[in-house]
Amino acid sequence: MGEQNHSAGKELQHRTRTEAPAKKNWHPQAYTLGAISNFMSTFLTFPIYKVVFRQQIHAMAVSEAVRQLWHEGPQYFYRGIYPPLLSKTLQGTLLFGTYDSLLCSLSPDGPHSLGHRWTAGLMSGVVEAVALSPFERVQNVLQDGRKQARFPSTFSILKEFNSYGLWGRLSLGYYRGFWPVLVRNSLGSALYFSFKDPIQDGLAEQGLPHWVPALVSGSVNGTITCLVLYPLIVLVANMQSHIGWQRMPSLWASAQDVWDTRGRKVLLIYRGGSLVILRSSVTWGLTTAIHDFLQRKSHSRKELKD
């Protein structure tokens, strides 16, 4: 009986992802719960992210970054959390929703090839970058301890950006560092969606509980993707921490500065990687597992109605 239940669950899991997309009925609760999972993961892992950010900016050890935050006071642990909370909540809906819509357009009758998944993931990453880059920009300014006195709140940063001209608001304000963000998000989404299901299907064949393959697949795939693109994450954090009209370094100058301040060593660029693994594992693991759970529940209810 246990083997029959597992086989039925694995078959349902496979059919949920490979059935003809034109017949797929996406329910609002799938987007809602996906957003909730991103919200919770962001809140729980935000102090870890802040330590990572300090390492990216100042090239310091974990213990030194923690001491710096502790010296500033516990009241600043969650300073700058509102932009990432909002952006990650939106990300939970955009990432999977846009990907599925694009995948249906590219391959309406299925099955979906690696090329289809890669293209849909790449394009969904572009949409994500355009929509969420301003939130990340404000977040990175807020988390830079050197700017707490000048910009004590989100409103003060928005006031500064809005004082620029139209082009300045985009290039120097909300979309500062956009090109590395675009490359990071598009490649990251393409890698994640290309290999998420193959990893999950391989684990499902091992007889594990139905929620384990999705959790592990999201964790492993999200972490590897994050580490591959980690140099871009560091570059974005450094570019977006700058603010003001004067002495705004270019993309090449910012990349050169990051390389020089890390002693021209790849190992120092990856400082903080262990914390990135922890944060990415929690975030992507939960998001993937919840999304997969909602897909299976939605498909089960649809079969019962039919």
CSV table of N, CA, C and O in Angstrom, one decimal, residues 6-125:
chain,number,residue,atom,x,y,z
A,6,HIS,N,3.0,6.0,-2.9
A,6,HIS,CA,4.2,6.8,-3.4
A,6,HIS,C,4.2,6.9,-4.9
A,6,HIS,O,4.4,7.9,-5.5
A,7,SER,N,3.8,5.7,-5.6
A,7,SER,CA,3.8,5.8,-7.1
A,7,SER,C,2.7,6.7,-7.6
A,7,SER,O,2.9,7.4,-8.5
A,8,ALA,N,1.6,6.7,-6.9
A,8,ALA,CA,0.5,7.6,-7.3
A,8,ALA,C,0.9,9.0,-7.1
A,8,ALA,O,0.6,9.9,-7.9
A,9,GLY,N,1.6,9.3,-6.0
A,9,GLY,CA,2.0,10.7,-5.7
A,9,GLY,C,3.0,11.2,-6.7
A,9,GLY,O,3.0,12.3,-7.2
A,10,LYS,N,4.0,10.2,-7.1
A,10,LYS,CA,5.0,10.6,-8.0
A,10,LYS,C,4.4,10.8,-9.4
A,10,LYS,O,4.8,11.7,-10.1
A,11,GLU,N,3.4,10.0,-9.8
A,11,GLU,CA,2.7,10.2,-11.0
A,11,GLU,C,2.0,11.5,-11.1
A,11,GLU,O,2.0,12.2,-12.1
A,12,LEU,N,1.3,11.8,-10.0
A,12,LEU,CA,0.6,13.1,-9.9
A,12,LEU,C,1.5,14.3,-10.0
A,12,LEU,O,1.3,15.2,-10.7
A,13,GLN,N,2.7,14.2,-9.3
A,13,GLN,CA,3.7,15.2,-9.4
A,13,GLN,C,4.2,15.4,-10.8
A,13,GLN,O,4.4,16.5,-11.3
A,14,HIS,N,4.4,14.3,-11.5
A,14,HIS,CA,5.0,14.4,-12.9
A,14,HIS,C,3.9,15.0,-13.8
A,14,HIS,O,4.2,15.8,-14.6
A,15,ARG,N,2.6,14.5,-13.7
A,15,ARG,CA,1.6,15.0,-14.5
A,15,ARG,C,1.3,16.5,-14.3
A,15,ARG,O,0.9,17.2,-15.2
A,16,THR,N,1.4,16.9,-13.0
A,16,THR,CA,1.2,18.3,-12.7
A,16,THR,C,2.1,19.2,-13.5
A,16,THR,O,1.7,20.3,-13.9
A,17,ARG,N,3.3,18.8,-13.7
A,17,ARG,CA,4.3,19.7,-14.4
A,17,ARG,C,4.3,19.5,-15.9
A,17,ARG,O,4.8,20.3,-16.6
A,18,THR,N,3.8,18.3,-16.4
A,18,THR,CA,4.0,18.0,-17.8
A,18,THR,C,2.7,18.0,-18.6
A,18,THR,O,2.7,17.8,-19.8
A,19,GLU,N,1.5,18.2,-17.9
A,19,GLU,CA,0.3,18.2,-18.6
A,19,GLU,C,0.3,19.4,-19.6
A,19,GLU,O,1.0,20.3,-19.4
A,20,ALA,N,-0.6,19.3,-20.6
A,20,ALA,CA,-0.7,20.4,-21.5
A,20,ALA,C,-1.0,21.7,-20.9
A,20,ALA,O,-2.0,21.8,-20.2
A,21,PRO,N,-0.1,22.7,-21.0
A,21,PRO,CA,-0.3,24.0,-20.3
A,21,PRO,C,-1.6,24.7,-20.7
A,21,PRO,O,-2.2,25.4,-19.9
A,22,ALA,N,-2.2,24.5,-21.9
A,22,ALA,CA,-3.4,25.1,-22.2
A,22,ALA,C,-4.5,24.7,-21.4
A,22,ALA,O,-5.5,25.4,-21.2
A,23,LYS,N,-4.4,23.5,-20.7
A,23,LYS,CA,-5.5,23.0,-19.9
A,23,LYS,C,-5.2,23.3,-18.4
A,23,LYS,O,-6.0,23.0,-17.6
A,24,LYS,N,-4.1,23.9,-18.1
A,24,LYS,CA,-3.8,24.2,-16.7
A,24,LYS,C,-4.6,25.3,-16.2
A,24,LYS,O,-4.7,26.4,-16.8
A,25,ASN,N,-5.1,25.2,-15.0
A,25,ASN,CA,-5.9,26.2,-14.4
A,25,ASN,C,-5.2,26.7,-13.2
A,25,ASN,O,-5.1,26.1,-12.1
A,26,TRP,N,-4.6,27.9,-13.3
A,26,TRP,CA,-3.8,28.5,-12.2
A,26,TRP,C,-4.8,29.3,-11.2
A,26,TRP,O,-5.5,30.1,-11.6
A,27,HIS,N,-4.7,28.9,-10.0
A,27,HIS,CA,-5.6,29.5,-9.0
A,27,HIS,C,-4.9,30.6,-8.2
A,27,HIS,O,-3.6,30.6,-8.0
A,28,PRO,N,-5.6,31.7,-7.8
A,28,PRO,CA,-5.0,32.8,-7.1
A,28,PRO,C,-4.2,32.4,-5.9
A,28,PRO,O,-3.2,33.0,-5.6
A,29,GLN,N,-4.7,31.4,-5.2
A,29,GLN,CA,-4.0,31.0,-3.9
A,29,GLN,C,-2.6,30.5,-4.1
A,29,GLN,O,-1.7,30.6,-3.2
A,30,ALA,N,-2.3,30.0,-5.3
A,30,ALA,CA,-0.9,29.6,-5.6
A,30,ALA,C,0.0,30.8,-5.6
A,30,ALA,O,1.1,30.7,-5.0
A,31,TYR,N,-0.4,31.9,-6.2
A,31,TYR,CA,0.4,33.1,-6.2
A,31,TYR,C,0.5,33.7,-4.7
A,31,TYR,O,1.5,34.2,-4.3
A,32,THR,N,-0.6,33.6,-4.0
A,32,THR,CA,-0.7,34.2,-2.7
A,32,THR,C,0.2,33.5,-1.7
A,32,THR,O,1.0,34.1,-1.0
A,33,LEU,N,0.2,32.1,-1.7
A,33,LEU,CA,1.0,31.4,-0.8
A,33,LEU,C,2.5,31.4,-1.2
A,33,LEU,O,3.4,31.4,-0.4
A,34,GLY,N,2.7,31.5,-2.5
A,34,GLY,CA,4.1,31.7,-3.0
A,34,GLY,C,4.7,33.0,-2.5
A,34,GLY,O,5.8,33.1,-2.0
A,35,ALA,N,3.8,34.1,-2.5
A,35,ALA,CA,4.3,35.4,-2.0
A,35,ALA,C,4.5,35.3,-0.4
A,35,ALA,O,5.5,35.9,0.1
A,36,ILE,N,3.6,34.6,0.3
A,36,ILE,CA,3.8,34.4,1.7
A,36,ILE,C,5.1,33.7,2.1
A,36,ILE,O,5.8,34.1,3.0
A,37,SER,N,5.4,32.7,1.3
A,37,SER,CA,6.6,31.9,1.6
A,37,SER,C,7.8,32.8,1.4
A,37,SER,O,8.8,32.8,2.2
A,38,ASN,N,7.8,33.6,0.4
A,38,ASN,CA,8.9,34.6,0.1
A,38,ASN,C,9.0,35.6,1.2
A,38,ASN,O,10.1,36.0,1.7
A,39,PHE,N,7.9,36.1,1.7
A,39,PHE,CA,7.8,37.1,2.7
A,39,PHE,C,8.4,36.5,4.0
A,39,PHE,O,9.3,37.2,4.7
A,40,MET,N,8.0,35.3,4.4
A,40,MET,CA,8.5,34.7,5.6
A,40,MET,C,10.0,34.4,5.5
A,40,MET,O,10.8,34.7,6.5
A,41,SER,N,10.5,33.9,4.4
A,41,SER,CA,11.9,33.6,4.2
A,41,SER,C,12.7,34.8,4.3
A,41,SER,O,13.8,34.8,4.9
A,42,THR,N,12.3,35.9,3.7
A,42,THR,CA,13.0,37.2,3.7
A,42,THR,C,13.1,37.7,5.1
A,42,THR,O,14.2,38.1,5.5
A,43,PHE,N,12.0,37.7,5.9
A,43,PHE,CA,12.1,38.2,7.2
A,43,PHE,C,13.0,37.4,8.1
A,43,PHE,O,13.8,38.0,8.9
A,44,LEU,N,13.0,36.1,8.0
A,44,LEU,CA,13.8,35.2,8.9
A,44,LEU,C,15.3,35.3,8.5
A,44,LEU,O,16.1,35.2,9.4
A,45,THR,N,15.6,35.5,7.3
A,45,THR,CA,17.0,35.5,6.9
A,45,THR,C,17.6,36.9,6.6
A,45,THR,O,18.7,37.0,6.2
A,46,PHE,N,16.8,37.9,6.9
A,46,PHE,CA,17.3,39.3,6.7
A,46,PHE,C,18.6,39.6,7.4
A,46,PHE,O,19.5,40.2,6.9
A,47,PRO,N,18.7,39.3,8.7
A,47,PRO,CA,19.9,39.6,9.4
A,47,PRO,C,21.1,38.9,8.8
A,47,PRO,O,22.2,39.5,8.8
A,48,ILE,N,20.9,37.7,8.3
A,48,ILE,CA,22.0,37.0,7.6
A,48,ILE,C,22.4,37.8,6.3
A,48,ILE,O,23.6,38.0,6.0
A,49,TYR,N,21.4,38.2,5.6
A,49,TYR,CA,21.7,39.0,4.4
A,49,TYR,C,22.4,40.3,4.7
A,49,TYR,O,23.3,40.7,3.9
A,50,LYS,N,22.1,40.9,5.8
A,50,LYS,CA,22.7,42.2,6.1
A,50,LYS,C,24.2,41.9,6.5
A,50,LYS,O,25.0,42.8,6.1
A,51,VAL,N,24.5,40.8,7.1
A,51,VAL,CA,25.9,40.5,7.4
A,51,VAL,C,26.6,40.3,6.1
A,51,VAL,O,27.8,40.8,5.8
A,52,VAL,N,26.0,39.6,5.1
A,52,VAL,CA,26.6,39.3,3.8
A,52,VAL,C,26.8,40.6,3.1
A,52,VAL,O,27.9,40.8,2.5
A,53,PHE,N,25.9,41.5,3.2
A,53,PHE,CA,26.0,42.8,2.5
A,53,PHE,C,27.2,43.6,3.0
A,53,PHE,O,27.9,44.2,2.2
A,54,ARG,N,27.4,43.6,4.3
A,54,ARG,CA,28.5,44.3,4.9
A,54,ARG,C,29.8,43.7,4.4
A,54,ARG,O,30.8,44.4,4.2
A,55,GLN,N,29.9,42.4,4.3
A,55,GLN,CA,31.1,41.8,3.8
A,55,GLN,C,31.3,42.2,2.3
A,55,GLN,O,32.5,42.4,1.9
A,56,GLN,N,30.3,42.3,1.5
A,56,GLN,CA,30.4,42.6,0.1
A,56,GLN,C,30.9,44.1,0.0
A,56,GLN,O,31.7,44.4,-0.9
A,57,ILE,N,30.5,44.9,0.9
A,57,ILE,CA,30.9,46.3,0.8
A,57,ILE,C,32.3,46.6,1.4
A,57,ILE,O,33.1,47.3,0.8
A,58,HIS,N,32.5,46.0,2.5
A,58,HIS,CA,33.8,46.3,3.2
A,58,HIS,C,34.8,45.2,3.2
A,58,HIS,O,35.9,45.4,3.8
A,59,ALA,N,34.5,44.1,2.6
A,59,ALA,CA,35.4,42.9,2.5
A,59,ALA,C,36.0,42.5,3.9
A,59,ALA,O,37.2,42.4,4.1
A,60,MET,N,35.0,42.4,4.8
A,60,MET,CA,35.4,42.0,6.2
A,60,MET,C,35.0,40.6,6.5
A,60,MET,O,34.2,40.0,5.8
A,61,ALA,N,35.5,40.0,7.6
A,61,ALA,CA,35.2,38.7,8.0
A,61,ALA,C,33.8,38.7,8.6
A,61,ALA,O,33.2,39.7,9.0
A,62,VAL,N,33.2,37.5,8.8
A,62,VAL,CA,31.9,37.3,9.3
A,62,VAL,C,31.8,37.9,10.7
A,62,VAL,O,30.9,38.7,11.1
A,63,SER,N,32.8,37.5,11.6
A,63,SER,CA,32.7,38.0,13.0
A,63,SER,C,32.8,39.5,13.1
A,63,SER,O,32.2,40.1,13.9
A,64,GLU,N,33.6,40.1,12.2
A,64,GLU,CA,33.8,41.6,12.2
A,64,GLU,C,32.5,42.3,11.7
A,64,GLU,O,32.1,43.3,12.3
A,65,ALA,N,31.8,41.7,10.7
A,65,ALA,CA,30.5,42.3,10.2
A,65,ALA,C,29.5,42.2,11.3
A,65,ALA,O,28.7,43.1,11.5
A,66,VAL,N,29.4,41.0,12.0
A,66,VAL,CA,28.5,40.9,13.1
A,66,VAL,C,28.7,41.9,14.2
A,66,VAL,O,27.8,42.5,14.8
A,67,ARG,N,30.0,42.1,14.6
A,67,ARG,CA,30.3,43.0,15.6
A,67,ARG,C,30.0,44.4,15.2
A,67,ARG,O,29.5,45.2,16.1
A,68,GLN,N,30.1,44.8,14.0
A,68,GLN,CA,29.8,46.1,13.5
A,68,GLN,C,28.3,46.3,13.6
A,68,GLN,O,27.8,47.4,14.1
A,69,LEU,N,27.5,45.3,13.2
A,69,LEU,CA,26.0,45.5,13.3
A,69,LEU,C,25.6,45.6,14.8
A,69,LEU,O,24.7,46.3,15.2
A,70,TRP,N,26.3,44.8,15.7
A,70,TRP,CA,25.9,44.8,17.1
A,70,TRP,C,26.3,46.1,17.7
A,70,TRP,O,25.5,46.6,18.6
A,71,HIS,N,27.4,46.7,17.3
A,71,HIS,CA,27.8,48.0,17.8
A,71,HIS,C,26.8,49.1,17.4
A,71,HIS,O,26.6,50.0,18.2
A,72,GLU,N,26.2,49.0,16.2
A,72,GLU,CA,25.2,50.0,15.8
A,72,GLU,C,23.9,49.9,16.6
A,72,GLU,O,23.2,50.8,16.7
A,73,GLY,N,23.7,48.7,17.2
A,73,GLY,CA,22.5,48.5,18.0
A,73,GLY,C,21.4,47.6,17.4
A,73,GLY,O,21.3,47.6,16.2
A,74,PRO,N,20.8,46.8,18.2
A,74,PRO,CA,19.7,45.9,17.7
A,74,PRO,C,18.6,46.6,17.0
A,74,PRO,O,18.0,46.0,16.1
A,75,GLN,N,18.4,47.9,17.3
A,75,GLN,CA,17.3,48.6,16.6
A,75,GLN,C,17.6,48.7,15.1
A,75,GLN,O,16.7,49.1,14.3
A,76,TYR,N,18.9,48.5,14.7
A,76,TYR,CA,19.2,48.7,13.3
A,76,TYR,C,19.3,47.3,12.6
A,76,TYR,O,19.6,47.3,11.4
A,77,PHE,N,19.0,46.2,13.3
A,77,PHE,CA,19.2,44.9,12.6
A,77,PHE,C,18.2,44.8,11.4
A,77,PHE,O,18.6,44.2,10.4
A,78,TYR,N,17.0,45.3,11.5
A,78,TYR,CA,16.1,45.2,10.5
A,78,TYR,C,15.9,46.5,9.7
A,78,TYR,O,14.9,46.7,9.0
A,79,ARG,N,16.8,47.4,9.8
A,79,ARG,CA,16.8,48.7,9.0
A,79,ARG,C,17.0,48.3,7.6
A,79,ARG,O,17.9,47.6,7.2
A,80,GLY,N,16.1,48.8,6.7
A,80,GLY,CA,16.1,48.5,5.3
A,80,GLY,C,15.4,47.3,4.9
A,80,GLY,O,15.5,46.8,3.8
A,81,ILE,N,14.5,46.7,5.8
A,81,ILE,CA,13.9,45.5,5.5
A,81,ILE,C,12.6,45.7,4.6
A,81,ILE,O,12.2,44.8,3.8
A,82,TYR,N,12.0,46.9,4.6
A,82,TYR,CA,10.8,47.0,3.9
A,82,TYR,C,10.9,46.9,2.4
A,82,TYR,O,10.1,46.2,1.8
A,83,PRO,N,11.9,47.5,1.8
A,83,PRO,CA,12.1,47.2,0.3
A,83,PRO,C,12.2,45.8,-0.1
A,83,PRO,O,11.6,45.3,-1.0
A,84,PRO,N,13.1,45.0,0.6
A,84,PRO,CA,13.2,43.6,0.2
A,84,PRO,C,12.0,42.8,0.6
A,84,PRO,O,11.6,41.8,-0.2
A,85,LEU,N,11.2,43.1,1.6
A,85,LEU,CA,10.0,42.4,1.9
A,85,LEU,C,9.0,42.6,0.8
A,85,LEU,O,8.4,41.6,0.3
A,86,LEU,N,8.9,43.8,0.3
A,86,LEU,CA,7.9,44.1,-0.8
A,86,LEU,C,8.4,43.5,-2.1
A,86,LEU,O,7.7,42.8,-2.8
A,87,SER,N,9.7,43.6,-2.3
A,87,SER,CA,10.2,43.1,-3.6
A,87,SER,C,10.2,41.6,-3.6
A,87,SER,O,9.9,41.0,-4.7
A,88,LYS,N,10.5,40.9,-2.5
A,88,LYS,CA,10.5,39.4,-2.5
A,88,LYS,C,9.1,38.9,-2.6
A,88,LYS,O,8.8,37.8,-3.1
A,89,THR,N,8.1,39.6,-2.0
A,89,THR,CA,6.7,39.2,-2.1
A,89,THR,C,6.3,39.3,-3.6
A,89,THR,O,5.6,38.4,-4.1
A,90,LEU,N,6.6,40.4,-4.2
A,90,LEU,CA,6.3,40.5,-5.7
A,90,LEU,C,7.1,39.5,-6.5
A,90,LEU,O,6.6,39.0,-7.5
A,91,GLN,N,8.3,39.2,-6.0
A,91,GLN,CA,9.1,38.2,-6.8
A,91,GLN,C,8.4,36.8,-6.7
A,91,GLN,O,8.5,36.1,-7.7
A,92,GLY,N,7.8,36.5,-5.6
A,92,GLY,CA,7.1,35.2,-5.5
A,92,GLY,C,6.0,35.0,-6.5
A,92,GLY,O,5.7,33.9,-6.9
A,93,THR,N,5.4,36.1,-6.9
A,93,THR,CA,4.3,36.1,-7.9
A,93,THR,C,4.9,36.2,-9.3
A,93,THR,O,4.5,35.5,-10.2
A,94,LEU,N,5.8,37.1,-9.5
A,94,LEU,CA,6.4,37.4,-10.8
A,94,LEU,C,7.2,36.2,-11.4
A,94,LEU,O,7.0,35.8,-12.5
A,95,LEU,N,8.0,35.6,-10.5
A,95,LEU,CA,9.0,34.6,-11.0
A,95,LEU,C,8.3,33.4,-11.6
A,95,LEU,O,8.5,33.0,-12.7
A,96,PHE,N,7.3,32.8,-10.8
A,96,PHE,CA,6.7,31.6,-11.2
A,96,PHE,C,5.5,31.9,-12.2
A,96,PHE,O,5.3,31.2,-13.2
A,97,GLY,N,4.8,33.0,-11.9
A,97,GLY,CA,3.7,33.3,-12.8
A,97,GLY,C,4.1,33.7,-14.2
A,97,GLY,O,3.6,33.2,-15.2
A,98,THR,N,5.1,34.6,-14.3
A,98,THR,CA,5.6,35.0,-15.6
A,98,THR,C,6.3,33.8,-16.4
A,98,THR,O,6.1,33.6,-17.6
A,99,TYR,N,7.0,33.0,-15.6
A,99,TYR,CA,7.7,31.9,-16.2
A,99,TYR,C,6.7,30.9,-16.9
A,99,TYR,O,6.8,30.5,-18.0
A,100,ASP,N,5.6,30.6,-16.1
A,100,ASP,CA,4.6,29.7,-16.6
A,100,ASP,C,3.9,30.2,-17.8
A,100,ASP,O,3.6,29.5,-18.8
A,101,SER,N,3.5,31.5,-17.8
A,101,SER,CA,2.9,32.2,-19.0
A,101,SER,C,3.8,32.1,-20.2
A,101,SER,O,3.3,31.8,-21.3
A,102,LEU,N,5.0,32.4,-20.0
A,102,LEU,CA,6.0,32.4,-21.2
A,102,LEU,C,6.2,30.9,-21.7
A,102,LEU,O,6.3,30.7,-22.9
A,103,LEU,N,6.2,30.0,-20.7
A,103,LEU,CA,6.4,28.6,-21.1
A,103,LEU,C,5.2,28.1,-21.9
A,103,LEU,O,5.4,27.4,-22.9
A,104,CYS,N,4.0,28.5,-21.5
A,104,CYS,CA,2.8,28.1,-22.3
A,104,CYS,C,2.8,28.7,-23.7
A,104,CYS,O,2.4,28.1,-24.6
A,105,SER,N,3.4,29.9,-23.8
A,105,SER,CA,3.4,30.5,-25.1
A,105,SER,C,4.4,29.9,-26.0
A,105,SER,O,4.2,29.7,-27.2
A,106,LEU,N,5.6,29.5,-25.4
A,106,LEU,CA,6.6,28.8,-26.2
A,106,LEU,C,6.3,27.4,-26.6
A,106,LEU,O,6.7,26.9,-27.7
A,107,SER,N,5.6,26.7,-25.7
A,107,SER,CA,5.3,25.3,-25.9
A,107,SER,C,3.9,25.0,-25.4
A,107,SER,O,3.7,24.4,-24.3
A,108,PRO,N,2.9,25.4,-26.1
A,108,PRO,CA,1.5,25.3,-25.6
A,108,PRO,C,1.0,23.8,-25.5
A,108,PRO,O,0.1,23.6,-24.6
A,109,ASP,N,1.6,22.9,-26.2
A,109,ASP,CA,1.1,21.5,-26.1
A,109,ASP,C,2.0,20.6,-25.3
A,109,ASP,O,1.7,19.5,-25.1
A,110,GLY,N,3.2,21.2,-24.9
A,110,GLY,CA,4.2,20.3,-24.2
A,110,GLY,C,4.7,19.1,-25.0
A,110,GLY,O,4.2,18.9,-26.1
A,111,PRO,N,5.6,18.3,-24.5
A,111,PRO,CA,6.3,18.6,-23.2
A,111,PRO,C,7.4,19.7,-23.4
A,111,PRO,O,7.7,20.1,-24.5
A,112,HIS,N,7.9,20.2,-22.3
A,112,HIS,CA,8.8,21.3,-22.3
A,112,HIS,C,10.2,20.9,-22.4
A,112,HIS,O,10.7,20.2,-21.5
A,113,SER,N,10.9,21.3,-23.4
A,113,SER,CA,12.3,20.9,-23.6
A,113,SER,C,13.2,21.9,-22.7
A,113,SER,O,12.7,22.9,-22.1
A,114,LEU,N,14.5,21.5,-22.6
A,114,LEU,CA,15.4,22.3,-21.9
A,114,LEU,C,15.5,23.7,-22.5
A,114,LEU,O,15.6,24.7,-21.7
A,115,GLY,N,15.4,23.8,-23.8
A,115,GLY,CA,15.5,25.1,-24.5
A,115,GLY,C,14.3,26.0,-24.1
A,115,GLY,O,14.4,27.2,-23.9
A,116,HIS,N,13.1,25.3,-24.0
A,116,HIS,CA,11.9,26.1,-23.6
A,116,HIS,C,12.0,26.6,-22.2
A,116,HIS,O,11.7,27.8,-22.0
A,117,ARG,N,12.4,25.8,-21.3
A,117,ARG,CA,12.6,26.2,-19.9
A,117,ARG,C,13.6,27.3,-19.8
A,117,ARG,O,13.5,28.2,-19.0
A,118,TRP,N,14.7,27.1,-20.5
A,118,TRP,CA,15.8,28.1,-20.4
A,118,TRP,C,15.3,29.5,-20.9
A,118,TRP,O,15.5,30.5,-20.3
A,119,THR,N,14.6,29.5,-22.1
A,119,THR,CA,14.2,30.7,-22.7
A,119,THR,C,13.1,31.4,-21.8
A,119,THR,O,13.2,32.6,-21.5
A,120,ALA,N,12.2,30.6,-21.3
A,120,ALA,CA,11.1,31.2,-20.4
A,120,ALA,C,11.7,31.7,-19.1
A,120,ALA,O,11.3,32.8,-18.6
A,121,GLY,N,12.7,31.0,-18.6
A,121,GLY,CA,13.3,31.5,-17.4
A,121,GLY,C,14.1,32.7,-17.6
A,121,GLY,O,14.1,33.6,-16.8
A,122,LEU,N,14.8,32.8,-18.7
A,122,LEU,CA,15.6,34.0,-19.1
A,122,LEU,C,14.7,35.2,-19.2
A,122,LEU,O,15.0,36.3,-18.6
A,123,MET,N,13.6,35.1,-19.9
A,123,MET,CA,12.7,36.2,-20.1
A,123,MET,C,12.0,36.6,-18.8
A,123,MET,O,11.7,37.8,-18.6
A,124,SER,N,11.6,35.6,-18.0
A,124,SER,CA,11.0,36.0,-16.7
A,124,SER,C,12.0,36.7,-15.8
A,124,SER,O,11.6,37.6,-15.0
A,125,GLY,N,13.3,36.4,-15.9
A,125,GLY,CA,14.3,37.1,-15.1
A,125,GLY,C,14.4,38.6,-15.6
A,125,GLY,O,14.7,39.4,-14.8
